[in-house]
Coordinates of C-alpha atoms in Angstrom, one line a residue:
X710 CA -4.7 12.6 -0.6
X711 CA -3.4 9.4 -1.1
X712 CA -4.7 6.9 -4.1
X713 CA -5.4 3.4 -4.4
X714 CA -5.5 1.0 -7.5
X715 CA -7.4 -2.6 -7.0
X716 CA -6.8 -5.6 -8.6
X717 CA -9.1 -8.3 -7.7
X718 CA -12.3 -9.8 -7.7
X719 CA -15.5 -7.7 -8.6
X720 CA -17.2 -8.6 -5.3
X721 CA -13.8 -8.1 -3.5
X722 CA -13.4 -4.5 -6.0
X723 CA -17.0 -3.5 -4.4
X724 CA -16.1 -3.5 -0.7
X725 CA -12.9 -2.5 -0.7
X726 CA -13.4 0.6 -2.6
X727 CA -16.4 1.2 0.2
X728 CA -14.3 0.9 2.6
X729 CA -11.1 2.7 1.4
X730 CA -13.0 5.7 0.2
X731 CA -15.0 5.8 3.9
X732 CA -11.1 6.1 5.2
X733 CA -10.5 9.1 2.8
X734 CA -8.6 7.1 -0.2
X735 CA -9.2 7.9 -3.8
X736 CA -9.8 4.9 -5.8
X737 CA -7.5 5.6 -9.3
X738 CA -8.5 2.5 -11.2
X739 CA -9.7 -1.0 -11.2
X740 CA -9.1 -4.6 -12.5
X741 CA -10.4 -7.5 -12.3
X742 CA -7.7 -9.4 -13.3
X743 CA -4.1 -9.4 -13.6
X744 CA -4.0 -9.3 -17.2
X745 CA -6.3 -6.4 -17.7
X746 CA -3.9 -4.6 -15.2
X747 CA -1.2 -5.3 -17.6
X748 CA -3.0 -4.5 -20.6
X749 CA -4.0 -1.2 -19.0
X750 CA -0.3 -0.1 -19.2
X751 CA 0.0 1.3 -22.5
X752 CA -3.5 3.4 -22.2
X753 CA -2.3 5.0 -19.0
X754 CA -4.9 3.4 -17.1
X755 CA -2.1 2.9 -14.4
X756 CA -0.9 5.9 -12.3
X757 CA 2.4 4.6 -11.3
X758 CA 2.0 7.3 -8.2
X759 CA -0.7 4.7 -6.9
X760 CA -0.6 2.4 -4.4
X761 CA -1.7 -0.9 -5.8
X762 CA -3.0 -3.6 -3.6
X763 CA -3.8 -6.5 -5.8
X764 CA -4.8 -10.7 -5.0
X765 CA -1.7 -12.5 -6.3
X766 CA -3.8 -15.0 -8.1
X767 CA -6.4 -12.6 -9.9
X768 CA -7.8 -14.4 -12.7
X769 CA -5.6 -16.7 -12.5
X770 CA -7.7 -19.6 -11.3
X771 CA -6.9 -22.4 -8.4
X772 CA -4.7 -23.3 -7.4
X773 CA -2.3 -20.2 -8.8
X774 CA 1.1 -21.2 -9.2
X775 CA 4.1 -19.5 -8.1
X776 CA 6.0 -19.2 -11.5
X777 CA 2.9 -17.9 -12.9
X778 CA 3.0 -15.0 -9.5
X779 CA 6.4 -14.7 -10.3
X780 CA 5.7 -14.2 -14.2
X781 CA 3.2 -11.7 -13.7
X782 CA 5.1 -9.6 -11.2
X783 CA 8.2 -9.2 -13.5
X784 CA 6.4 -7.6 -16.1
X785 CA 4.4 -5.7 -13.3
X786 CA 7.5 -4.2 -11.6
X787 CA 9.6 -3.6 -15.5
X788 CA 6.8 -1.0 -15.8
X789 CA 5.8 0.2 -12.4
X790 CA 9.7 0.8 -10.9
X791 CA 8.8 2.6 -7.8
X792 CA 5.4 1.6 -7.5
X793 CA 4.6 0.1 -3.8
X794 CA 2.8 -3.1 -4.8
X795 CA 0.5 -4.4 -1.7
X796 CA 0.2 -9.0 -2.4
X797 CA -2.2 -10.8 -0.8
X798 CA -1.1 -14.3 -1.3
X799 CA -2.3 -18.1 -0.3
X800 CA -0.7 -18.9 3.0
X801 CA 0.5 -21.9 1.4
X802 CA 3.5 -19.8 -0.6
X803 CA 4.3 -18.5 2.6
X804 CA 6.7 -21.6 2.7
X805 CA 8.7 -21.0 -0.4
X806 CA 11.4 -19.1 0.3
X807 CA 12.5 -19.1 -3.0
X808 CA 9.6 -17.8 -4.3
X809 CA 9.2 -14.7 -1.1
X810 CA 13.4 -14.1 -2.1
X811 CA 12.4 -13.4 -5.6
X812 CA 9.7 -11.1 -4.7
X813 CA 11.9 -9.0 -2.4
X814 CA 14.8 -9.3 -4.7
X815 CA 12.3 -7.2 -6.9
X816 CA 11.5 -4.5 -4.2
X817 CA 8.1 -6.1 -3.2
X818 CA 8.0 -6.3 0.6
X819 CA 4.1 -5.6 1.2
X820 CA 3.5 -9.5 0.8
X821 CA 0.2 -10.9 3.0
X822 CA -0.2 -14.5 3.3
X823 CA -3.8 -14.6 4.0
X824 CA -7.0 -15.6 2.5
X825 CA -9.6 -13.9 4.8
X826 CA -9.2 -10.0 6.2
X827 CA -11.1 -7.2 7.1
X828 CA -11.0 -3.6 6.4
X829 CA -8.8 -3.1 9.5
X830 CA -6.6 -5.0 8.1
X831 CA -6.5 -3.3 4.8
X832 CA -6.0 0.0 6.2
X833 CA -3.1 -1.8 8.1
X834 CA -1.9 -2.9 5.5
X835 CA -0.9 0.3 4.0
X836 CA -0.4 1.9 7.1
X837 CA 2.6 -0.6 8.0
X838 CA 4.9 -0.1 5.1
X839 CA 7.4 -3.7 5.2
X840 CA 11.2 -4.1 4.5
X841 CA 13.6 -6.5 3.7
X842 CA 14.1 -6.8 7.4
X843 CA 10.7 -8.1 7.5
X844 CA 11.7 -11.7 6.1
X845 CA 15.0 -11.9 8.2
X846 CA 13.4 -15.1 9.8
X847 CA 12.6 -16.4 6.6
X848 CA 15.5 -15.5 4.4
X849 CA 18.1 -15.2 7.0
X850 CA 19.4 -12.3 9.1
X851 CA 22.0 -10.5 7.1
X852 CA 22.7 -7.1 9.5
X853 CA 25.8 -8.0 11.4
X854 CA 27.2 -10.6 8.4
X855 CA 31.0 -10.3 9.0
X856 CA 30.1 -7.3 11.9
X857 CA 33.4 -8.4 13.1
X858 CA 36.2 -7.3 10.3
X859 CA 34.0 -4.4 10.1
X860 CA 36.4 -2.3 12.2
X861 CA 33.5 -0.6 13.8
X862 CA 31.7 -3.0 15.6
X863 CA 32.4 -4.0 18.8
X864 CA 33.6 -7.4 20.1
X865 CA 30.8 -8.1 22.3
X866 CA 28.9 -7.9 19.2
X867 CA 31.4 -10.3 17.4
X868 CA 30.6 -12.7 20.1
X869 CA 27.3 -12.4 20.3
X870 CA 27.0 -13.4 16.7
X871 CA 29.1 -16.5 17.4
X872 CA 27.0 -17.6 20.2
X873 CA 23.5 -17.6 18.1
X874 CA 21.5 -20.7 18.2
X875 CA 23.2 -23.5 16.9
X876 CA 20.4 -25.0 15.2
X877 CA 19.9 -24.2 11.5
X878 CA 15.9 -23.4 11.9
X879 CA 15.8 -19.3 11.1
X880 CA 15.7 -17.3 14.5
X881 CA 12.9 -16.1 16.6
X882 CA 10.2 -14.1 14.8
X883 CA 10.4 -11.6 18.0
X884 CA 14.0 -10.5 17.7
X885 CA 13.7 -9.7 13.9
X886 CA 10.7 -8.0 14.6
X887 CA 10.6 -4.1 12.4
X888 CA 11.8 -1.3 15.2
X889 CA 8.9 1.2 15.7
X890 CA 7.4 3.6 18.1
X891 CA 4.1 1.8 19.3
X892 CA 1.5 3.6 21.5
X893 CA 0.0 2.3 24.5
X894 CA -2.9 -0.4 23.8
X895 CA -2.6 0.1 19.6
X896 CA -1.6 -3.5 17.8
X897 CA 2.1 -4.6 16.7
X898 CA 2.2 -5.2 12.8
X899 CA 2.7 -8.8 13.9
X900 CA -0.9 -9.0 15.9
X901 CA -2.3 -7.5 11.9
X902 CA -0.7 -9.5 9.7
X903 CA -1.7 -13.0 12.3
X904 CA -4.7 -12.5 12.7
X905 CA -7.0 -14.2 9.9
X906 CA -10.9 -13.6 11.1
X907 CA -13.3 -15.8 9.3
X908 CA -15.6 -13.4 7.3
X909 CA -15.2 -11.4 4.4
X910 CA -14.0 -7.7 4.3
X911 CA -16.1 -5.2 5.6
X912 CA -17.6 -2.2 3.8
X913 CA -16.2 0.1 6.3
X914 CA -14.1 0.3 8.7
X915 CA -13.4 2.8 12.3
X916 CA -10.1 2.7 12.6
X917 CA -8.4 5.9 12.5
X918 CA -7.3 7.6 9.7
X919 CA -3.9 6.0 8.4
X920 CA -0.5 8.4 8.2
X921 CA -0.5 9.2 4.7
X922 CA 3.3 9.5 3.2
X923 CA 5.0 11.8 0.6
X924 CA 3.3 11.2 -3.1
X925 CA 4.8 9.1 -5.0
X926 CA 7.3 10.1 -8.4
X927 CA 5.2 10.1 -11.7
X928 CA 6.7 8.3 -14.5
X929 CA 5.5 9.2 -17.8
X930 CA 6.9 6.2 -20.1
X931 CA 9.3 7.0 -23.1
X932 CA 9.5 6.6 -26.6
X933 CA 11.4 3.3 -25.4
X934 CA 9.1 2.2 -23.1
X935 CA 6.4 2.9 -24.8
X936 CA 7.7 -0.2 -27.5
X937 CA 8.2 -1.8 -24.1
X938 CA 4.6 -1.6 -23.3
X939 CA 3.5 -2.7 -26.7
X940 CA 5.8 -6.0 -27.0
X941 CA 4.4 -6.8 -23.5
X942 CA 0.9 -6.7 -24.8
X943 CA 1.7 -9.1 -27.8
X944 CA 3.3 -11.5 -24.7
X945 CA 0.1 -11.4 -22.5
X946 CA -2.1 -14.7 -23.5
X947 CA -5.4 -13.6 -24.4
X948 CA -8.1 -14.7 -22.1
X949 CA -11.0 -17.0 -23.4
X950 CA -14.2 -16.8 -21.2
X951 CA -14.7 -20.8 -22.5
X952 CA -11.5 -21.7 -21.0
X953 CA -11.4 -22.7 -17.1
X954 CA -8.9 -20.1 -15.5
X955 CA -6.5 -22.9 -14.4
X956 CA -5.6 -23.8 -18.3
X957 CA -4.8 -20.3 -19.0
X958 CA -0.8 -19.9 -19.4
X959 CA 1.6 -16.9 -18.9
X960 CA 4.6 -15.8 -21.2
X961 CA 7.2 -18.6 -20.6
X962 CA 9.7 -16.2 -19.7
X963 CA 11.9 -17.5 -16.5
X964 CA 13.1 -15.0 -13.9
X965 CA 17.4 -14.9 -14.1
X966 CA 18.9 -16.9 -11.6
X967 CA 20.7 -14.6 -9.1
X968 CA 24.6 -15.1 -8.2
X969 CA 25.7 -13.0 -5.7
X970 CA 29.9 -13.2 -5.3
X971 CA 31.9 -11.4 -2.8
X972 CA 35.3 -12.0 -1.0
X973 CA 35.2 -12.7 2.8
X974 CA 38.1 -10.4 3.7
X975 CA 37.2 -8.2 1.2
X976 CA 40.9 -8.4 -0.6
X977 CA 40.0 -11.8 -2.7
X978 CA 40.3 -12.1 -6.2
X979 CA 36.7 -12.1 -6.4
X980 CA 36.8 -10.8 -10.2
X981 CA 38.0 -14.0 -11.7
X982 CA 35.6 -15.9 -9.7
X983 CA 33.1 -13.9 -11.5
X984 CA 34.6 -13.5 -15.0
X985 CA 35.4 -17.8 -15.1
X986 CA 31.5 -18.5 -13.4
X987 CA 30.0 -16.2 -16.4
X988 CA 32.6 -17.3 -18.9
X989 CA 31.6 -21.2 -18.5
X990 CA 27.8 -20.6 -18.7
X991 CA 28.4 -19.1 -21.4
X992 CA 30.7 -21.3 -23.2
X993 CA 27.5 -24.1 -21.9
X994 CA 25.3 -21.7 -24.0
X995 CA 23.5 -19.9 -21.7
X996 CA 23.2 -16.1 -21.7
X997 CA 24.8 -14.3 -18.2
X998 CA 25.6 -10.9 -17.1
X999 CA 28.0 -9.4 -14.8
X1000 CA 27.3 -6.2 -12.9
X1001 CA 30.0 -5.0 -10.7
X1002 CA 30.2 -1.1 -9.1
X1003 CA 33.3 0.7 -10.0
X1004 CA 35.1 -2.2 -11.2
X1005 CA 38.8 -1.6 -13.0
X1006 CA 38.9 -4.8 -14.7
X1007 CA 35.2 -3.8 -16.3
X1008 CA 36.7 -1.1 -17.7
X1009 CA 39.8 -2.7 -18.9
X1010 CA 37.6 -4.9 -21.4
X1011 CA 35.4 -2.4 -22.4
X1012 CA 38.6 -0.6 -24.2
X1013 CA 39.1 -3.5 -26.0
X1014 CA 35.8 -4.2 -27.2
X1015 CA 35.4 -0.2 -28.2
X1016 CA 39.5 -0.8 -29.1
X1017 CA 40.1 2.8 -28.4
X1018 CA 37.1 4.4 -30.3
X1019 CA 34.7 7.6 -29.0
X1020 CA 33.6 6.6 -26.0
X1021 CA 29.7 5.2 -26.4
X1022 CA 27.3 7.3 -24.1
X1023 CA 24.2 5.4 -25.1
X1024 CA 24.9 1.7 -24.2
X1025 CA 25.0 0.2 -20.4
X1026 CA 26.3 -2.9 -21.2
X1027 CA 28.5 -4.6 -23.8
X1028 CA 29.1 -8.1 -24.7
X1029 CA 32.8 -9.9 -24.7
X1030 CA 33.1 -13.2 -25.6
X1031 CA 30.1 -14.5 -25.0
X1032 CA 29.5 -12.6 -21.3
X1033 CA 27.4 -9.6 -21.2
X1034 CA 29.0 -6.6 -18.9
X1035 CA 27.2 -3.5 -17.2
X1036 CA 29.5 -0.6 -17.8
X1037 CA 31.2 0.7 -15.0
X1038 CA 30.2 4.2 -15.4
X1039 CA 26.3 3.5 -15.4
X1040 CA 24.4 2.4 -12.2
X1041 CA 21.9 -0.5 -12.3
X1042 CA 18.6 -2.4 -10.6
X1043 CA 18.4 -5.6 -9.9
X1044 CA 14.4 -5.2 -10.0
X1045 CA 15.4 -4.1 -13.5
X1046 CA 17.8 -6.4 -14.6
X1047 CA 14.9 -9.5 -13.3
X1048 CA 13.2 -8.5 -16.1
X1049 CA 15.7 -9.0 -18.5
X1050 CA 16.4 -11.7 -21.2
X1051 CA 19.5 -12.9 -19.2
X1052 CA 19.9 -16.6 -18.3
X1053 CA 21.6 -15.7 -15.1
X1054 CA 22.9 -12.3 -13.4
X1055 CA 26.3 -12.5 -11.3
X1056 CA 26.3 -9.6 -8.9
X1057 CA 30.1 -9.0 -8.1
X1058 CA 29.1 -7.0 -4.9
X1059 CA 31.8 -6.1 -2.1
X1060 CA 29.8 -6.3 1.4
X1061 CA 32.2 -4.6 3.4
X1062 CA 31.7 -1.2 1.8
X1063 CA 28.9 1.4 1.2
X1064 CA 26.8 1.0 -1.6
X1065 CA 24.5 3.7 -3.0
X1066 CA 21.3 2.3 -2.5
X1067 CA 20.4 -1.3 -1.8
X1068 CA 23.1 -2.5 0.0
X1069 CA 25.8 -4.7 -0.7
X1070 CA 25.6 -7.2 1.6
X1071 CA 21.5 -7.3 1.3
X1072 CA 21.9 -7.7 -2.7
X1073 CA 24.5 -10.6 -2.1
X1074 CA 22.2 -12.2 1.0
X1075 CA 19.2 -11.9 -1.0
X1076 CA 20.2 -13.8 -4.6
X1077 CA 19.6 -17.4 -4.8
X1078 CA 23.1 -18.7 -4.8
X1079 CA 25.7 -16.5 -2.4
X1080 CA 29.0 -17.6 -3.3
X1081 CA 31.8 -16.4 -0.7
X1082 CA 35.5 -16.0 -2.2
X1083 CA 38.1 -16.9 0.6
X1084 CA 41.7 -17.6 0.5
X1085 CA 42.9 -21.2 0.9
X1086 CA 46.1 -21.0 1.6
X1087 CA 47.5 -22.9 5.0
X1088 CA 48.5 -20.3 6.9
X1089 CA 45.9 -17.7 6.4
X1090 CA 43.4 -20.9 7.5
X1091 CA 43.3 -19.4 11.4
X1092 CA 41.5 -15.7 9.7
X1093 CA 39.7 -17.3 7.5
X1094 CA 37.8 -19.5 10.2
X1095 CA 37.4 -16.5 12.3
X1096 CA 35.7 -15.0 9.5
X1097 CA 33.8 -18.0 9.2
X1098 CA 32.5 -17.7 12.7
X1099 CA 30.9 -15.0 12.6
X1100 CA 28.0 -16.5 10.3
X1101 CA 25.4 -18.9 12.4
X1102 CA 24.7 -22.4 10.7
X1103 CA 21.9 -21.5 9.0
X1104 CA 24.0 -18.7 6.6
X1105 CA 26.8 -21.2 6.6
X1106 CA 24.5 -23.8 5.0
X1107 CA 23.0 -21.5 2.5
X1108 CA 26.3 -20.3 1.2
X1109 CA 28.6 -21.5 -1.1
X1110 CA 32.6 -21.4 -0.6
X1111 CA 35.3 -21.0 -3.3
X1112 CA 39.1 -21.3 -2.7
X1113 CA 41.3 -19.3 -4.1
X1114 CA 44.6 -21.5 -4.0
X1115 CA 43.5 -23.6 -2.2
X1116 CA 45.0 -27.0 -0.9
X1117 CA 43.2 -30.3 -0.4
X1118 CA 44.5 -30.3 3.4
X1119 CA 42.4 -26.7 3.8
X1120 CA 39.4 -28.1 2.7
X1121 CA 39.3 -31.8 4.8
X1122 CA 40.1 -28.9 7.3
X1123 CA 37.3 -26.8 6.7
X1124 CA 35.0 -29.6 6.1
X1125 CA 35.9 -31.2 9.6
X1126 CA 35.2 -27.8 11.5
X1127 CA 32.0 -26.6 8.9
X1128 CA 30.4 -29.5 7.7
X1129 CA 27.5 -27.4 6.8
X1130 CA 29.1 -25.1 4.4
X1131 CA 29.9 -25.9 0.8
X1132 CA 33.3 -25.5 0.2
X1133 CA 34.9 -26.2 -3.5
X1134 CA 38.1 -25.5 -4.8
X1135 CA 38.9 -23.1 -7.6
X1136 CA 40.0 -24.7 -10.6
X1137 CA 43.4 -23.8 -12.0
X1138 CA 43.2 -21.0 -15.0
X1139 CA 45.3 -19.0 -17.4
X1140 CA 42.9 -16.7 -18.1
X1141 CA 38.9 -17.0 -16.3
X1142 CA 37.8 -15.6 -19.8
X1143 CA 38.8 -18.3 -21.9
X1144 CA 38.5 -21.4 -19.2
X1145 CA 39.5 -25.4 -20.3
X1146 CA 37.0 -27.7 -20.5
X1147 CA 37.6 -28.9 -16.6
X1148 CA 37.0 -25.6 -15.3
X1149 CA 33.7 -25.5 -17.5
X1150 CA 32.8 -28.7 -16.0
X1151 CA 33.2 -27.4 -12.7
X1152 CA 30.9 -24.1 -13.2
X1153 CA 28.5 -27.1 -14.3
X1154 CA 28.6 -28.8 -11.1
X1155 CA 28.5 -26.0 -8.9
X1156 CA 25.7 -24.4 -10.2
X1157 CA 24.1 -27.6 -11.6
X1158 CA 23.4 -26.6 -14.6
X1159 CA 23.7 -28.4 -18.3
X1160 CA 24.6 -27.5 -21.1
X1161 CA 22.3 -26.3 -23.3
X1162 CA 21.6 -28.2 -26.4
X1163 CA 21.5 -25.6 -29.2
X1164 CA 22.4 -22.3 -29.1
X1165 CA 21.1 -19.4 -31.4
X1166 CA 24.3 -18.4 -32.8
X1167 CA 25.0 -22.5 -33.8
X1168 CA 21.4 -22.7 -34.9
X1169 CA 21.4 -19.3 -36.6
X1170 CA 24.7 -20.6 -38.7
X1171 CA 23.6 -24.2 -39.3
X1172 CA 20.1 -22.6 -41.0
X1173 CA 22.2 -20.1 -43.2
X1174 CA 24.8 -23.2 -44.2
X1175 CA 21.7 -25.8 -45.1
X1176 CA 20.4 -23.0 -47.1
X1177 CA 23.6 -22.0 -49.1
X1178 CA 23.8 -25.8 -49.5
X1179 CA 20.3 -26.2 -50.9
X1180 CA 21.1 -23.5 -53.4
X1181 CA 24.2 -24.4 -54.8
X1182 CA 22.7 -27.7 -54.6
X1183 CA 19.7 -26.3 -57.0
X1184 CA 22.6 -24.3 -58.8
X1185 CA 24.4 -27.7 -59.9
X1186 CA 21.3 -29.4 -61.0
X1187 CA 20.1 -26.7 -63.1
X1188 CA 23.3 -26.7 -64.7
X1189 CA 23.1 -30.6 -66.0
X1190 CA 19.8 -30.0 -68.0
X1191 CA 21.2 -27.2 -69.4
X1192 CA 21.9 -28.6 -73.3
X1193 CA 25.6 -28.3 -74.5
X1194 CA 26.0 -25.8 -77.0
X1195 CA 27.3 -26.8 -80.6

C-alpha cells in the first residue's frame, strides 16, 4: 500500500487526505508549510519511501518567487535523493524555462501548473508518473540530437530531422506527447493535466483505484547526513506569525550554473575546453567543478596533486589550482552536485556514448549553457555543417559553439549559413590550466560573468596581514615607553 506525505494548506491538508485515504492511500505525515517539512528532516518525520505532493508556494506567501521554489527544492531533494516529489505550481512559472530546466535538472518531473483541481486529478496525478520527455516542447527535443553520426540510425531519420519546422517556436505539443497504452474512452495525461475546473478539491473521488508501483528505497541518514540535517536547520529562517508571509526570506544560497560541454564528432579536444572554462572562473574568483566519466586527463592530475602517495579512498573530488575535480573512479548526481557550494558545475559529457544512468546527451541538453566543441579547420568545414544540420533552429539558437583552431574565414562561414548559433573561437593556449589574461577575458564574455571582487583566500590573507601589522605595530610602541636601563 502505497503512502502519501502533504504539504500544504490545512483546509487543502483536510480534503486531500479524505480523499486519498477513500482511494486506499496512507497518509505518512503532514505540513503545512514548506519549512516545517524541512525542519521535520532530522526527527524522521519524513519517510523518504513517500510520495510527497506538496504546493510549491506553501507558506511562502504571494506572489511566491521562483528562486525562493528553487531554494526550497535544493535542500528538499539534498535529503530526499530518490523521493518522487509531486509540485503544484502557479501557471504563471509555467513560462520560465529556466526555472522548469532546473527543476528537472534535479529529477523533479511531476510539476502541475495549476491553481484549481479536483480529486480526479490528484489521483491522476500520481497515477501518470512524468519524464524528462515530458518538457521536450518546452526545453527542446533532445532524442535524435546528432541521430545521424550515430551509425545506427537511419538516413530517413537524418533527413527527417533536417526537415523539422524551420521556425524557432518548440514543436507541437502532440508529437512530444509520453508513449503509452490508453484504453478505449479513458483520458490522455494531456486532457488531466489541461483541464482546470473552477472549484476546489473534492473530498472523494470515483475514479478507479490507481496502479500502485514498487515501494520505494528507504534511506536511513548517516552520521554525515545527519550533520547535514542539522546545518540545514540553522539555514532555515525562522518563521514569525507577526510577519506577512511575503517578507519572509530563504537561505541565500544560489543554485550552480550548469555547463554542459561535449564535442560534435565526438573526437574534439573537449577536455581543454573544459579545463581553460573552469580555470578562468576560477582565476575571476569564482568556485567551479568539473565532472567528467572516465576521463584520463582527470586522472593524470590527481597523481600530481596525491604526487604518488596511497591512493585516497575517502575523497570524490580534489582541488588543483583553483578548479575542483570529481575523481574518475567515483560516480556522481547532478541532483546532488545542485546542492552543492559550487559557483558553477562544467559537465564534460560525451553524447555519443552510453552513459550509466541519466544520459549523456539529456545531462548536456538539460544544463543552462550547452557549449558544443567543433573543429574549425577549412577543410573539415563540409562535416562539420552536416553535423550542424541535424539540430533544428531552435537547438542551434540555444547552443553555444567553440572552435577548436579555428580560422576567421570558418566563422564569417558559419555565421553566413547559421546565423542563429553562437559560434566563438577558442583562444590560443599553452596550457588551459594556467590561461593569459585574454583567454580569461574571453571565458568572461562567453559566459558573462565578472569578476568577483574579493575572494576568500585574498580576504582571508589581507585579515591575517592587517593583524600581524597591528601587533608588531603594538609591539614597537610598547617598546618606546619602555625606560632605558642605566
Amino acid at each position: 500500500m502505497k503512502s502519501v506525505h502533504l504539504v500544504c494548506s490545512p483546509e487543502l491538508i483536510m480534503l486531500l487526505s479524505r480523499s486519498l485515504e477513500h482511494e486506499g492511500y496512507v497518509i505518512s505525515g503532514k505540513h503545512s508549510t514548506l519549512h516545517s517539512f524541512i525542519s521535520g528532516f532530522s526527527s524522521k518525520e519524513v519517510d523518504p519511501s513517500s510520495i510527497v505532493i506538496m504546493e510549491g508556494g506553501a507558506g511562502l506567501g504571494t506572489p511566491v518567487k521562483a528562486a525562493d521554489i528553487i531554494s526550497f527544492m535544493t535542500l528538499i531533494r539534498k535529503y530526499l535523493k530518490h523521493t518522487r516529489l509531486i509540485v503544484q505550481l502557479d501557471p504563471v512559472l509555467q513560462t520560465d524555462i529556466e526555472f522548469i530546466r532546473t527543476l528537472v535538472n534535479m529529477n523533479i518531473h511531476d510539476l502541475q501548473f495549476t491553481t484549481e483541481f479536483q480529486g480526479d486529478d490528484l489521483l491522476n496525478w500520481i497515477k501518470e508518473k512524468k519524464t524528462t520527455r515530458d518538457y521536450y516542447h518546452i526545453l527542446g527535443k533532445k532524442k535524435g540530437l546528432f541521430a545521424s553520426f550515430k551509425g545506427s540510425s537511419s538516413r530517413a531519420a537524418s533527413d527527417a530531422a533536417v526537415e523539422e519546422a524551420p521556425s524557432a517556436p518548440p514543436r507541437p505539443v502532440e508529437s512530444l506527447t509520453r508513449p503509452q497504452p490508453v484504453a478505449a474512452g479513458s483520458r490522455t495525461v494531456a486532457d488531466a493535466a489541461n483541464r482546470r475546473p473552477s472549484v476546489a478539491p473534492r473530498s472523494s473521488a470515483g475514479s478507479t483505484p490507481p496502479r500502485l508501483g514498487p515501494p520505494a528505497r528507504k534511506e536511513t541518514p548517516s552520521l554525515a547526513e545527519a550533520e547535514t540535517l542539522e546545518s540545514l536547520e540553522q539555514s532555515i529562517p525562522v518563521e514569525e506569525e507577526s510577519m506577512p508571509a511575503a517578507s519572509t526570506r530563504i537561505l541565500g544560497s544560489n543554485v550552480p550554473l550548469v555547463i554542459g560541454v561535449c564535442g560534435v564528432g565526438g573526437e574534439e579536444d573537449v577536455g581543454a575546453a573544459a579545463f581553460l572554462l573552469a580555470a578562468g572562473l576560477a582565476e575571476l574568483g569564482w568556485k567551479p567543478l568539473v565532472c567528467g566519466d572516465d576521463r584520463p586527463e582527470i586522472s593524470s592530475l590527481e597523481q600530481i596533486v596525491f604526487k604518488g602517495e596511497k591512493e585516497d579512498s575517502v575523497s570524490t573530488m580534489f582541488e588543483y589550482e583553483g578548479v575542483t575535480f570529481y575523481r574518475r573512479g567515483y560516480s556522481w548526481d547532478i541532483s546532488e552536485l545542485l546542492a552543492s557550494e559550487f559557483t558553477h558545475i562544467i559537465l564534460w559529457v560525451d553524447i555519443h556514448r552510453e552513459r550509466k544512468g541519466t544520459s549523456g546527451l539529456e545531462l548536456w541538453w538539460n544544463s543552462q549553457i550547452p557549449i558544443l566543441i567543433g573543429n574549425g579547420a577549412m577543410w573539415k568545414y563540409e562535416l562539420l555543417k552536416e553535423k550542424l544540420n541535424t539540430l533544428n533552429p531552435y537547438e542551434r539558437k540555444r547552443c553555444r559553439l567553440l572552435l577548436e583552431n579555428g580560422h576567421q574565414e570558418v566563422l564569417q562561414m558559419l555565421k553566413k549559413d547559421f546565423a542563429e548559433i553562437q559560434t566563438t573561437l577558442m583562444p590560443a593556449h599553452q596550457d588551459p590550466l594556467y590561461p593569459d589574461k585574454a583567454a580569461v577575458e574571453w571565458v568572461m564574455k562567453l559566459l558573462t560573468v565578472q569578476k568577483k571582487l574579493f575572494r576568500k583566500q585574498t580576504l582571508l590573507w589581507g585579515i591575517v596581514g592587517m593583524v600581524l601589522f597591528v601587533t608588531l605595530l603594538l609591539i614597537g610602541i610598547g617598546f618606546s615607553f619602555v625606560p632605558e636601563s642605566r
